[in-house]
Amino acid sequence: QVQLVESGGGLVQAGGSLRLSCAASGRTASTYVMGWFRQAPGKEREFVAAITWGGRIYYADSVKGRFTISRDNAKKTVYLQMDSLKPEDTAVYYCAAKFSETAVVVGSTYDYWGQGTQVTVSS
């Protein structure tokens, strides 16, 4: 089993920045794909960003150029630096992990999920 714990959420004004962290523990493997998803009230969960164990990166069009995902394999931690935040970025953000590098933007393919951290962007 793998446990994922997110941190770094909070309330920020539009245009501000926030950095999320996700630390993995338990019986993890070196080949994990780690991703970020978010879910706003009344909306479906959506893909935000993902990074493979080798450093290949994927972004949703809505966040590309504003968000940056990074990974520290030694620390088993993934980060999401969020800049130029907009009110529409408001959501619960979830960290996820899986072994396969197939369909990294599809949440249902991930094996492990964190508890989520709330990000609220005010206008």
N, CA, C and O atoms as a printed pandas DataFrame, in Angstrom:
     atom_number atom_name residue_name chain_id  residue_number  x_coord  y_coord  z_coord
0              1         N          GLN        A               1    0.825   -1.181    0.000
1              2        CA          GLN        A               1    0.000    0.000    0.000
2              3         C          GLN        A               1    0.872    1.249    0.000
3              4         O          GLN        A               1    1.995    1.248    0.505
4              5         N          VAL        A               2    0.324    2.312   -0.581
5              6        CA          VAL        A               2    1.002    3.591   -0.649
6              7         C          VAL        A               2    0.091    4.656   -0.064
7              8         O          VAL        A               2   -1.097    4.716   -0.380
8              9         N          GLN        A               3    0.650    5.483    0.779
9             10        CA          GLN        A               3   -0.090    6.596    1.341
10            11         C          GLN        A               3    0.427    7.897    0.741
11            12         O          GLN        A               3    1.635    8.123    0.673
12            13         N          LEU        A               4   -0.489    8.742    0.312
13            14        CA          LEU        A               4   -0.149   10.038   -0.251
14            15         C          LEU        A               4   -0.761   11.123    0.618
15            16         O          LEU        A               4   -1.939   11.057    0.968
16            17         N          VAL        A               5    0.036   12.113    0.963
17            18        CA          VAL        A               5   -0.426   13.196    1.817
18            19         C          VAL        A               5   -0.119   14.527    1.150
19            20         O          VAL        A               5    1.042   14.865    0.919
20            21         N          GLU        A               6   -1.174   15.284    0.843
21            22        CA          GLU        A               6   -1.015   16.596    0.235
22            23         C          GLU        A               6   -0.916   17.672    1.313
23            24         O          GLU        A               6   -1.425   17.516    2.423
24            25         N          SER        A               7   -0.256   18.750    0.960
25            26        CA          SER        A               7   -0.182   19.905    1.837
26            27         C          SER        A               7    0.046   21.144    0.988
27            28         O          SER        A               7    0.421   21.046   -0.180
28            29         N          GLY        A               8   -0.181   22.300    1.575
29            30        CA          GLY        A               8    0.097   23.551    0.901
30            31         C          GLY        A               8   -1.107   24.309    0.395
31            32         O          GLY        A               8   -0.961   25.414   -0.126
32            33         N          GLY        A               9   -2.291   23.746    0.534
33            34        CA          GLY        A               9   -3.490   24.440    0.092
34            35         C          GLY        A               9   -3.807   25.618    0.992
35            36         O          GLY        A               9   -3.234   25.770    2.070
36            37         N          GLY        A              10   -4.726   26.446    0.533
37            38        CA          GLY        A              10   -5.105   27.602    1.316
38            39         C          GLY        A              10   -5.899   28.596    0.508
39            40         O          GLY        A              10   -6.378   28.294   -0.585
40            41         N          LEU        A              11   -6.032   29.789    1.060
41            42        CA          LEU        A              11   -6.781   30.874    0.427
42            43         C          LEU        A              11   -5.818   31.926   -0.090
43            44         O          LEU        A              11   -4.984   32.436    0.659
44            45         N          VAL        A              12   -5.933   32.248   -1.362
45            46        CA          VAL        A              12   -5.089   33.273   -1.969
46            47         C          VAL        A              12   -5.941   34.169   -2.855
47            48         O          VAL        A              12   -7.030   33.784   -3.280
48            49         N          GLN        A              13   -5.439   35.356   -3.126
49            50        CA          GLN        A              13   -6.108   36.264   -4.031
50            51         C          GLN        A              13   -5.745   35.951   -5.477
51            52         O          GLN        A              13   -4.691   35.378   -5.754
52            53         N          ALA        A              14   -6.620   36.329   -6.382
53            54        CA          ALA        A              14   -6.344   36.136   -7.798
54            55         C          ALA        A              14   -5.013   36.779   -8.168
55            56         O          ALA        A              14   -4.705   37.893   -7.744
56            57         N          GLY        A              15   -4.236   36.061   -8.961
57            58        CA          GLY        A              15   -2.919   36.524   -9.339
58            59         C          GLY        A              15   -1.816   36.057   -8.420
59            60         O          GLY        A              15   -0.636   36.224   -8.728
60            61         N          GLY        A              16   -2.184   35.476   -7.301
61            62        CA          GLY        A              16   -1.209   35.002   -6.339
62            63         C          GLY        A              16   -0.673   33.637   -6.680
63            64         O          GLY        A              16   -1.002   33.061   -7.717
64            65         N          SER        A              17    0.165   33.124   -5.788
65            66        CA          SER        A              17    0.825   31.845   -6.007
66            67         C          SER        A              17    0.659   30.932   -4.809
67            68         O          SER        A              17    0.424   31.380   -3.687
68            69         N          LEU        A              18    0.785   29.662   -5.070
69            70        CA          LEU        A              18    0.677   28.651   -4.039
70            71         C          LEU        A              18    1.469   27.435   -4.499
71            72         O          LEU        A              18    1.502   27.132   -5.692
72            73         N          ARG        A              19    2.102   26.742   -3.571
73            74        CA          ARG        A              19    2.814   25.518   -3.900
74            75         C          ARG        A              19    2.249   24.352   -3.111
75            76         O          ARG        A              19    2.203   24.383   -1.881
76            77         N          LEU        A              20    1.825   23.334   -3.820
77            78        CA          LEU        A              20    1.317   22.129   -3.206
78            79         C          LEU        A              20    2.409   21.066   -3.172
79            80         O          LEU        A              20    3.246   20.987   -4.071
80            81         N          SER        A              21    2.386   20.257   -2.129
81            82        CA          SER        A              21    3.317   19.155   -2.004
82            83         C          SER        A              21    2.542   17.871   -1.777
83            84         O          SER        A              21    1.461   17.880   -1.189
84            85         N          CYS        A              22    3.096   16.782   -2.240
85            86        CA          CYS        A              22    2.504   15.470   -2.032
86            87         C          CYS        A              22    3.620   14.500   -1.694
87            88         O          CYS        A              22    4.490   14.224   -2.520
88            89         N          ALA        A              23    3.590   13.988   -0.486
89            90        CA          ALA        A              23    4.604   13.058   -0.026
90            91         C          ALA        A              23    4.053   11.642   -0.009
91            92         O          ALA        A              23    2.962   11.397    0.507
92            93         N          ALA        A              24    4.805   10.720   -0.568
93            94        CA          ALA        A              24    4.403    9.322   -0.615
94            95         C          ALA        A              24    5.145    8.525    0.442
95            96         O          ALA        A              24    6.314    8.783    0.729
96            97         N          SER        A              25    4.458    7.566    1.009
97            98        CA          SER        A              25    5.073    6.669    1.974
98            99         C          SER        A              25    4.502    5.273    1.794
99           100         O          SER        A              25    3.490    5.085    1.119
100          101         N          GLY        A              26    5.156    4.306    2.398
101          102        CA          GLY        A              26    4.723    2.932    2.253
102          103         C          GLY        A              26    5.577    2.196    1.240
103          104         O          GLY        A              26    6.717    2.575    0.973
104          105         N          ARG        A              27    5.017    1.148    0.685
105          106        CA          ARG        A              27    5.746    0.310   -0.262
106          107         C          ARG        A              27    5.667    0.885   -1.672
107          108         O          ARG        A              27    4.935    0.382   -2.524
108          109         N          THR        A              28    6.420    1.928   -1.896
109          110        CA          THR        A              28    6.424    2.599   -3.184
110          111         C          THR        A              28    7.468    1.996   -4.118
111          112         O          THR        A              28    8.395    1.315   -3.678
112          113         N          ALA        A              29    7.306    2.254   -5.394
113          114        CA          ALA        A              29    8.236    1.805   -6.412
114          115         C          ALA        A              29    8.863    3.011   -7.091
115          116         O          ALA        A              29    8.317    4.113   -7.048
116          117         N          SER        A              30    9.995    2.800   -7.708
117          118        CA          SER        A              30   10.711    3.892   -8.356
118          119         C          SER        A              30   10.087    4.315   -9.676
119          120         O          SER        A              30   10.441    5.364  -10.216
120          121         N          THR        A              31    9.165    3.517  -10.205
121          122        CA          THR        A              31    8.578    3.786  -11.509
122          123         C          THR        A              31    7.176    4.392  -11.433
123          124         O          THR        A              31    6.422    4.318  -12.403
124          125         N          TYR        A              32    6.824    4.975  -10.321
125          126        CA          TYR        A              32    5.516    5.586  -10.179
126          127         C          TYR        A              32    5.358    6.799  -11.085
127          128         O          TYR        A              32    6.285    7.588  -11.272
128          129         N          VAL        A              33    4.163    6.924  -11.638
129          130        CA          VAL        A              33    3.710    8.174  -12.224
130          131         C          VAL        A              33    2.958    8.916  -11.130
131          132         O          VAL        A              33    2.141    8.323  -10.426
132          133         N          MET        A              34    3.223   10.185  -10.985
133          134        CA          MET        A              34    2.514   10.984   -9.994
134          135         C          MET        A              34    1.808   12.132  -10.687
135          136         O          MET        A              34    2.377   12.808  -11.545
136          137         N          GLY        A              35    0.562   12.341  -10.302
137          138        CA          GLY        A              35   -0.233   13.353  -10.955
138          139         C          GLY        A              35   -1.050   14.173   -9.977
139          140         O          GLY        A              35   -1.221   13.811   -8.812
140          141         N          TRP        A              36   -1.546   15.282  -10.482
141          142        CA          TRP        A              36   -2.452   16.147   -9.737
142          143         C          TRP        A              36   -3.774   16.251  -10.478
143          144         O          TRP        A              36   -3.807   16.460  -11.690
144          145         N          PHE        A              37   -4.853   16.104   -9.738
145          146        CA          PHE        A              37   -6.197   16.281  -10.240
146          147         C          PHE        A              37   -6.923   17.261   -9.334
147          148         O          PHE        A              37   -6.500   17.492   -8.202
148          149         N          ARG        A              38   -8.007   17.834   -9.821
149          150        CA          ARG        A              38   -8.780   18.741   -8.996
150          151         C          ARG        A              38  -10.258   18.567   -9.269
151          152         O          ARG        A              38  -10.663   18.132  -10.347
152          153         N          GLN        A              39  -11.055   18.914   -8.273
153          154        CA          GLN        A              39  -12.491   18.830   -8.399
154          155         C          GLN        A              39  -13.130   20.033   -7.728
155          156         O          GLN        A              39  -12.983   20.237   -6.523
156          157         N          ALA        A              40  -13.833   20.821   -8.513
157          158        CA          ALA        A              40  -14.545   21.982   -8.014
158          159         C          ALA        A              40  -15.984   21.595   -7.699
159          160         O          ALA        A              40  -16.490   20.612   -8.241
160          161         N          PRO        A              41  -16.652   22.353   -6.829
161          162        CA          PRO        A              41  -18.046   22.042   -6.497
162          163         C          PRO        A              41  -18.929   21.986   -7.738
163          164         O          PRO        A              41  -18.914   22.900   -8.562
164          165         N          GLY        A              42  -19.690   20.918   -7.864
165          166        CA          GLY        A              42  -20.595   20.765   -8.983
166          167         C          GLY        A              42  -19.942   20.359  -10.287
167          168         O          GLY        A              42  -20.617   20.287  -11.313
168          169         N          LYS        A              43  -18.656   20.095  -10.275
169          170        CA          LYS        A              43  -17.952   19.721  -11.485
170          171         C          LYS        A              43  -17.283   18.365  -11.324
171          172         O          LYS        A              43  -17.063   17.893  -10.208
172          173         N          GLU        A              44  -16.967   17.753  -12.446
173          174        CA          GLU        A              44  -16.266   16.479  -12.429
174          175         C          GLU        A              44  -14.791   16.686  -12.125
175          176         O          GLU        A              44  -14.238   17.765  -12.336
176          177         N          ARG        A              45  -14.178   15.643  -11.632
177          178        CA          ARG        A              45  -12.742   15.675  -11.408
178          179         C          ARG        A              45  -12.017   15.859  -12.733
179          180         O          ARG        A              45  -12.385   15.244  -13.734
180          181         N          GLU        A              46  -11.000   16.693  -12.745
181          182        CA          GLU        A              46  -10.266   16.937  -13.967
182          183         C          GLU        A              46   -8.762   16.826  -13.751
183          184         O          GLU        A              46   -8.246   17.076  -12.661
184          185         N          PHE        A              47   -8.097   16.453  -14.797
185          186        CA          PHE        A              47   -6.652   16.333  -14.789
186          187         C          PHE        A              47   -6.002   17.704  -14.741
187          188         O          PHE        A              47   -6.476   18.644  -15.378
188          189         N          VAL        A              48   -4.924   17.816  -13.989
189          190        CA          VAL        A              48   -4.177   19.064  -13.896
190          191         C          VAL        A              48   -2.769   18.909  -14.470
191          192         O          VAL        A              48   -2.386   19.631  -15.391
192          193         N          ALA        A              49   -2.010   17.973  -13.928
193          194        CA          ALA        A              49   -0.636   17.772  -14.365
194          195         C          ALA        A              49   -0.163   16.406  -13.911
195          196         O          ALA        A              49   -0.710   15.831  -12.970
196          197         N          ALA        A              50    0.854   15.888  -14.581
197          198        CA          ALA        A              50    1.441   14.610  -14.193
198          199         C          ALA        A              50    2.906   14.587  -14.574
199          200         O          ALA        A              50    3.342   15.301  -15.478
200          201         N          ILE        A              51    3.657   13.759  -13.876
201          202        CA          ILE        A              51    5.073   13.594  -14.164
202          203         C          ILE        A              51    5.434   12.128  -13.974
203          204         O          ILE        A              51    5.058   11.516  -12.975
204          205         N          THR        A              52    6.161   11.570  -14.928
205          206        CA          THR        A              52    6.582   10.183  -14.834
206          207         C          THR        A              52    7.848   10.072  -14.011
207          208         O          THR        A              52    8.469   11.075  -13.660
208          209         N          TRP        A              53    8.223    8.842  -13.708
209          210        CA          TRP        A              53    9.438    8.614  -12.919
210          211         C          TRP        A              53   10.672    9.133  -13.639
211          212         O          TRP        A              53   11.655    9.498  -12.994
212          213         N          GLY        A              54   10.634    9.170  -14.976
213          214        CA          GLY        A              54   11.746    9.662  -15.758
214          215         C          GLY        A              54   11.703   11.153  -16.046
215          216         O          GLY        A              54   12.607   11.681  -16.694
216          217         N          GLY        A              55   10.668   11.840  -15.578
217          218        CA          GLY        A              55   10.589   13.281  -15.740
218          219         C          GLY        A              55    9.750   13.779  -16.903
219          220         O          GLY        A              55    9.756   14.977  -17.187
220          221         N          ARG        A              56    9.035   12.904  -17.579
221          222        CA          ARG        A              56    8.141   13.344  -18.646
222          223         C          ARG        A              56    6.931   14.026  -18.032
223          224         O          ARG        A              56    6.326   13.498  -17.099
224          225         N          ILE        A              57    6.575   15.193  -18.548
225          226        CA          ILE        A              57    5.572   16.046  -17.923
226          227         C          ILE        A              57    4.377   16.270  -18.842
227          228         O          ILE        A              57    4.522   16.407  -20.057
228          229         N          TYR        A              58    3.202   16.305  -18.239
229          230        CA          TYR        A              58    1.955   16.563  -18.940
230          231         C          TYR        A              58    1.179   17.638  -18.176
231          232         O          TYR        A              58    1.149   17.634  -16.945
232          233         N          TYR        A              59    0.554   18.555  -18.914
233          234        CA          TYR        A              59   -0.270   19.594  -18.314
234          235         C          TYR        A              59   -1.618   19.681  -19.017
235          236         O          TYR        A              59   -1.724   19.447  -20.221
236          237         N          ALA        A              60   -2.637   20.018  -18.249
237          238        CA          ALA        A              60   -3.905   20.395  -18.844
238          239         C          ALA        A              60   -3.747   21.752  -19.510
239          240         O          ALA        A              60   -2.977   22.591  -19.043
240          241         N          ASP        A              61   -4.470   21.968  -20.595
241          242        CA          ASP        A              61   -4.373   23.241  -21.308
242          243         C          ASP        A              61   -4.734   24.428  -20.415
243          244         O          ASP        A              61   -4.193   25.521  -20.584
244          245         N          SER        A              62   -5.631   24.218  -19.483
245          246        CA          SER        A              62   -6.103   25.296  -18.630
246          247         C          SER        A              62   -5.047   25.815  -17.661
247          248         O          SER        A              62   -5.178   26.922  -17.140
248          249         N          VAL        A              63   -4.007   25.030  -17.416
249          250        CA          VAL        A              63   -2.995   25.438  -16.448
250          251         C          VAL        A              63   -1.608   25.588  -17.061
251          252         O          VAL        A              63   -0.698   26.091  -16.402
252          253         N          LYS        A              64   -1.432   25.169  -18.285
253          254        CA          LYS        A              64   -0.123   25.240  -18.920
254          255         C          LYS        A              64    0.355   26.692  -18.997
255          256         O          LYS        A              64   -0.381   27.582  -19.422
256          257         N          GLY        A              65    1.582   26.903  -18.582
257          258        CA          GLY        A              65    2.133   28.244  -18.536
258          259         C          GLY        A              65    1.976   28.916  -17.195
259          260         O          GLY        A              65    2.641   29.916  -16.922
260          261         N          ARG        A              66    1.105   28.383  -16.348
261          262        CA          ARG        A              66    0.881   28.948  -15.023
262          263         C          ARG        A              66    1.316   27.998  -13.910
263          264         O          ARG        A              66    1.817   28.438  -12.875
264          265         N          PHE        A              67    1.127   26.705  -14.122
265          266        CA          PHE        A              67    1.473   25.701  -13.118
266          267         C          PHE        A              67    2.732   24.960  -13.545
267          268         O          PHE        A              67    2.994   24.786  -14.735
268          269         N          THR        A              68    3.500   24.530  -12.565
269          270        CA          THR        A              68    4.704   23.755  -12.820
270          271         C          THR        A              68    4.738   22.552  -11.893
271          272         O          THR        A              68    4.669   22.696  -10.672
272          273         N          ILE        A              69    4.845   21.372  -12.472
273          274        CA          ILE        A              69    4.950   20.157  -11.676
274          275         C          ILE        A              69    6.411   19.718  -11.633
275          276         O          ILE        A              69    7.134   19.839  -12.622
276          277         N          SER        A              70    6.830   19.216  -10.500
277          278        CA          SER        A              70    8.181   18.706  -10.350
278          279         C          SER        A              70    8.159   17.524   -9.395
279          280         O          SER        A              70    7.180   17.294   -8.685
280          281         N          ARG        A              71    9.252   16.782   -9.394
281          282        CA          ARG        A              71    9.290   15.556   -8.598
282          283         C          ARG        A              71   10.677   15.345   -8.031
283          284         O          ARG        A              71   11.683   15.556   -8.708
284          285         N          ASP        A              72   10.714   14.929   -6.787
285          286        CA          ASP        A              72   11.953   14.540   -6.139
286          287         C          ASP        A              72   11.827   13.053   -5.848
287          288         O          ASP        A              72   11.215   12.659   -4.856
288          289         N          ASN        A              73   12.404   12.232   -6.710
289          290        CA          ASN        A              73   12.255   10.789   -6.577
290          291         C          ASN        A              73   12.866   10.255   -5.282
291          292         O          ASN        A              73   12.327    9.332   -4.671
292          293         N          ALA        A              74   13.976   10.830   -4.873
293          294        CA          ALA        A              74   14.626   10.380   -3.653
294          295         C          ALA        A              74   13.747   10.621   -2.436
295          296         O          ALA        A              74   13.722    9.809   -1.511
296          297         N          LYS        A              75   13.025   11.741   -2.437
297          298        CA          LYS        A              75   12.148   12.076   -1.325
298          299         C          LYS        A              75   10.732   11.556   -1.513
299          300         O          LYS        A              75    9.891   11.702   -0.626
300          301         N          LYS        A              76   10.464   10.950   -2.666
301          302        CA          LYS        A              76    9.131   10.440   -2.985
302          303         C          LYS        A              76    8.086   11.532   -2.848
303          304         O          LYS        A              76    7.016   11.319   -2.279
304          305         N          THR        A              77    8.403   12.686   -3.369
305          306        CA          THR        A              77    7.540   13.848   -3.240
306          307         C          THR        A              77    7.338   14.519   -4.594
307          308         O          THR        A              77    8.276   14.658   -5.379
308          309         N          VAL        A              78    6.113   14.928   -4.853
309          310        CA          VAL        A              78    5.795   15.683   -6.057
310          311         C          VAL        A              78    5.271   17.049   -5.639
311          312         O          VAL        A              78    4.602   17.177   -4.613
312          313         N          TYR        A              79    5.575   18.067   -6.432
313          314        CA          TYR        A              79    5.185   19.427   -6.131
314          315         C          TYR        A              79    4.371   20.008   -7.280
315          316         O          TYR        A              79    4.533   19.621   -8.437
316          317         N          LEU        A              80    3.509   20.929   -6.939
317          318        CA          LEU        A              80    2.768   21.684   -7.940
318          319         C          LEU        A              80    2.864   23.156   -7.588
319          320         O          LEU        A              80    2.211   23.628   -6.658
320          321         N          GLN        A              81    3.677   23.873   -8.333
321          322        CA          GLN        A              81    3.800   25.311   -8.158
322          323         C          GLN        A              81    2.730   25.983   -8.994
323          324         O          GLN        A              81    2.699   25.820  -10.213
324          325         N          MET        A              82    1.859   26.731   -8.353
325          326        CA          MET        A              82    0.741   27.368   -9.023
326          327         C          MET        A              82    0.926   28.880   -8.978
327          328         O          MET        A              82    0.926   29.481   -7.904
328          329         N          ASP        A              83    1.082   29.483  -10.137
329          330        CA          ASP        A              83    1.257   30.921  -10.259
330          331         C          ASP        A              83    0.092   31.510  -11.046
331          332         O          ASP        A              83   -0.631   30.794  -11.739
332          333         N          SER        A              84   -0.077   32.815  -10.929
333          334        CA          SER        A              84   -1.146   33.522  -11.644
334          335         C          SER        A              84   -2.490   32.849  -11.433
335          336         O          SER        A              84   -3.230   32.601  -12.385
336          337         N          LEU        A              85   -2.795   32.559  -10.201
337          338        CA          LEU        A              85   -4.013   31.825   -9.882
338          339         C          LEU        A              85   -5.261   32.630  -10.224
339          340         O          LEU        A              85   -5.294   33.855  -10.098
340          341         N          LYS        A              86   -6.275   31.909  -10.657
341          342        CA          LYS        A              86   -7.552   32.487  -11.035
342          343         C          LYS        A              86   -8.655   31.907  -10.155
343          344         O          LYS        A              86   -8.500   30.809   -9.622
344          345         N          PRO        A              87   -9.767   32.629   -9.995
345          346        CA          PRO        A              87  -10.875   32.070   -9.215
346          347         C          PRO        A              87  -11.336   30.708   -9.731
347          348         O          PRO        A              87  -11.771   29.868   -8.943
348          349         N          GLU        A              88  -11.249   30.481  -11.022
349          350        CA          GLU        A              88  -11.659   29.203  -11.578
350          351         C          GLU        A              88  -10.716   28.056  -11.230
351          352         O          GLU        A              88  -11.013   26.899  -11.529
352          353         N          ASP        A              89   -9.585   28.363  -10.603
353          354        CA          ASP        A              89   -8.694   27.321  -10.107
354          355         C          ASP        A              89   -9.154   26.777   -8.759
355          356         O          ASP        A              89   -8.606   25.790   -8.270
356          357         N          THR        A              90  -10.147   27.408   -8.162
357          358        CA          THR        A              90  -10.654   26.975   -6.872
358          359         C          THR        A              90  -11.183   25.546   -6.961
359          360         O          THR        A              90  -12.041   25.242   -7.790
360          361         N          ALA        A              91  -10.667   24.684   -6.110
361          362        CA          ALA        A              91  -11.047   23.274   -6.130
362          363         C          ALA        A              91  -10.322   22.549   -5.009
363          364         O          ALA        A              91   -9.424   23.097   -4.370
364          365         N          VAL        A              92  -10.726   21.320   -4.787
365          366        CA          VAL        A              92   -9.940   20.422   -3.966
366          367         C          VAL        A              92   -8.936   19.746   -4.885
367          368         O          VAL        A              92   -9.314   19.164   -5.901
368          369         N          TYR        A              93   -7.677   19.820   -4.535
369          370        CA          TYR        A              93   -6.616   19.252   -5.346
370          371         C          TYR        A              93   -6.162   17.927   -4.744
371          372         O          TYR        A              93   -5.894   17.830   -3.547
372          373         N          TYR        A              94   -6.083   16.922   -5.586
373          374        CA          TYR        A              94   -5.706   15.582   -5.164
374          375         C          TYR        A              94   -4.421   15.135   -5.831
375          376         O          TYR        A              94   -4.221   15.350   -7.026
376          377         N          CYS        A              95   -3.567   14.524   -5.066
377          378        CA          CYS        A              95   -2.381   13.873   -5.581
378          379         C          CYS        A              95   -2.708   12.408   -5.844
379          380         O          CYS        A              95   -3.449   11.789   -5.080
380          381         N          ALA        A              96   -2.167   11.861   -6.906
381          382        CA          ALA        A              96   -2.412   10.467   -7.250
382          383         C          ALA        A              96   -1.143    9.820   -7.782
383          384         O          ALA        A              96   -0.235   10.503   -8.256
384          385         N          ALA        A              97   -1.089    8.494   -7.697
385          386        CA          ALA        A              97    0.081    7.762   -8.161
386          387         C          ALA        A              97   -0.326    6.438   -8.777
387          388         O          ALA        A              97   -1.333    5.842   -8.397
388          389         N          LYS        A              98    0.462    5.991   -9.722
389          390        CA          LYS        A              98    0.247    4.692  -10.338
390          391         C          LYS        A              98    1.541    4.189  -10.940
391          392         O          LYS        A              98    2.506    4.938  -11.085
392          393         N          PHE        A              99    1.552    2.904  -11.293
393          394        CA          PHE        A              99    2.741    2.294  -11.875
394          395         C          PHE        A              99    2.832    2.506  -13.380
395          396         O          PHE        A              99    3.911    2.787  -13.901
396          397         N          SER        A             100    1.721    2.376  -14.076
397          398        CA          SER        A             100    1.707    2.433  -15.531
398          399         C          SER        A             100    1.824    3.859  -16.037
399          400         O          SER        A             100    1.273    4.787  -15.444
400          401         N          GLU        A             101    2.545    4.027  -17.141
401          402        CA          GLU        A             101    2.666    5.334  -17.777
402          403         C          GLU        A             101    1.640    5.516  -18.896
403          404         O          GLU        A             101    1.704    6.489  -19.647
404          405         N          THR        A             102    0.713    4.600  -19.005
405          406        CA          THR        A             102   -0.355    4.688  -19.987
406          407         C          THR        A             102   -1.488    5.559  -19.455
407          408         O          THR        A             102   -1.859    5.457  -18.286
408          409         N          ALA        A             103   -2.033    6.412  -20.312
409          410        CA          ALA        A             103   -3.202    7.234  -19.993
410          411         C          ALA        A             103   -3.007    8.037  -18.704
411          412         O          ALA        A             103   -3.825    7.949  -17.788
412          413         N          VAL        A             104   -1.953    8.797  -18.634
413          414        CA          VAL        A             104   -1.621    9.528  -17.415
414          415         C          VAL        A             104   -2.604   10.645  -17.103
415          416         O          VAL        A             104   -2.609   11.146  -15.978
416          417         N          VAL        A             105   -3.435   11.054  -18.052
417          418        CA          VAL        A             105   -4.402   12.122  -17.808
418          419         C          VAL        A             105   -5.749   11.583  -17.344
419          420         O          VAL        A             105   -6.659   12.363  -17.068
420          421         N          VAL        A             106   -5.891   10.272  -17.255
421          422        CA          VAL        A             106   -7.158    9.649  -16.885
422          423         C          VAL        A             106   -7.103    9.236  -15.418
423          424         O          VAL        A             106   -6.348    8.339  -15.042
424          425         N          GLY        A             107   -7.901    9.890  -14.606
425          426        CA          GLY        A             107   -7.866    9.656  -13.176
426          427         C          GLY        A             107   -8.206    8.244  -12.764
427          428         O          GLY        A             107   -7.652    7.733  -11.790
428          429         N          SER        A             108   -9.108    7.602  -13.486
429          430        CA          SER        A             108   -9.537    6.257  -13.118
430          431         C          SER        A             108   -8.439    5.224  -13.273
431          432         O          SER        A             108   -8.586    4.103  -12.785
432          433         N          THR        A             109   -7.351    5.559  -13.930
433          434        CA          THR        A             109   -6.239    4.627  -14.107
434          435         C          THR        A             109   -5.240    4.683  -12.958
435          436         O          THR        A             109   -4.318    3.869  -12.910
436          437         N          TYR        A             110   -5.400    5.608  -12.050
437          438        CA          TYR        A             110   -4.459    5.738  -10.940
438          439         C          TYR        A             110   -4.813    4.791   -9.794
439          440         O          TYR        A             110   -5.983    4.487   -9.561
440          441         N          ASP        A             111   -3.792    4.334   -9.089
441          442        CA          ASP        A             111   -3.961    3.322   -8.059
442          443         C          ASP        A             111   -4.122    3.899   -6.649
443          444         O          ASP        A             111   -4.823    3.323   -5.817
444          445         N          TYR        A             112   -3.485    5.011   -6.391
445          446        CA          TYR        A             112   -3.479    5.583   -5.050
446          447         C          TYR        A             112   -3.805    7.059   -5.101
447          448         O          TYR        A             112   -3.435    7.764   -6.040
448          449         N          TRP        A             113   -4.507    7.515   -4.073
449          450        CA          TRP        A             113   -4.953    8.903   -4.003
450          451         C          TRP        A             113   -4.734    9.478   -2.611
451          452         O          TRP        A             113   -4.852    8.779   -1.604
452          453         N          GLY        A             114   -4.418   10.751   -2.577
453          454        CA          GLY        A             114   -4.318   11.453   -1.320
454          455         C          GLY        A             114   -5.682   11.922   -0.849
455          456         O          GLY        A             114   -6.693   11.694   -1.513
456          457         N          GLN        A             115   -5.702   12.577    0.296
457          458        CA          GLN        A             115   -6.964   13.013    0.895
458          459         C          GLN        A             115   -7.489   14.310    0.301
459          460         O          GLN        A             115   -8.653   14.657    0.501
460          461         N          GLY        A             116   -6.655   15.017   -0.416
461          462        CA          GLY        A             116   -7.042   16.274   -1.022
462          463         C          GLY        A             116   -6.694   17.469   -0.161
463          464         O          GLY        A             116   -6.657   17.376    1.066
464          465         N          THR        A             117   -6.439   18.591   -0.811
465          466        CA          THR        A             117   -6.180   19.838   -0.112
466          467         C          THR        A             117   -6.945   20.955   -0.825
467          468         O          THR        A             117   -6.931   21.047   -2.052
468          469         N          GLN        A             118   -7.602   21.789   -0.049
469          470        CA          GLN        A             118   -8.463   22.826   -0.605
470          471         C          GLN        A             118   -7.642   24.020   -1.065
471          472         O          GLN        A             118   -6.804   24.535   -0.326
472          473         N          VAL        A             119   -7.892   24.449   -2.287
473          474        CA          VAL        A             119   -7.313   25.673   -2.831
474          475         C          VAL        A             119   -8.455   26.608   -3.172
475          476         O          VAL        A             119   -9.331   26.264   -3.966
476          477         N          THR        A             120   -8.449   27.779   -2.580
477          478        CA          THR        A             120   -9.485   28.771   -2.834
478          479         C          THR        A             120   -8.837   30.058   -3.321
479          480         O          THR        A             120   -7.961   30.612   -2.658
480          481         N          VAL        A             121   -9.272   30.525   -4.475
481          482        CA          VAL        A             121   -8.741   31.747   -5.065
482          483         C          VAL        A             121   -9.849   32.784   -5.086
483          484         O          VAL        A             121  -10.867   32.597   -5.753
484          485         N          SER        A             122   -9.661   33.860   -4.369
485          486        CA          SER        A             122  -10.666   34.907   -4.279
486          487         C          SER        A             122  -10.438   35.955   -5.355
487          488         O          SER        A             122   -9.323   36.135   -5.843
488          489         N          SER        A             123  -11.510   36.638   -5.714
489          490        CA          SER        A             123  -11.424   37.695   -6.708
490          491         C          SER        A             123  -11.162   39.040   -6.067
491          492         O          SER        A             123  -11.060   40.048   -6.767
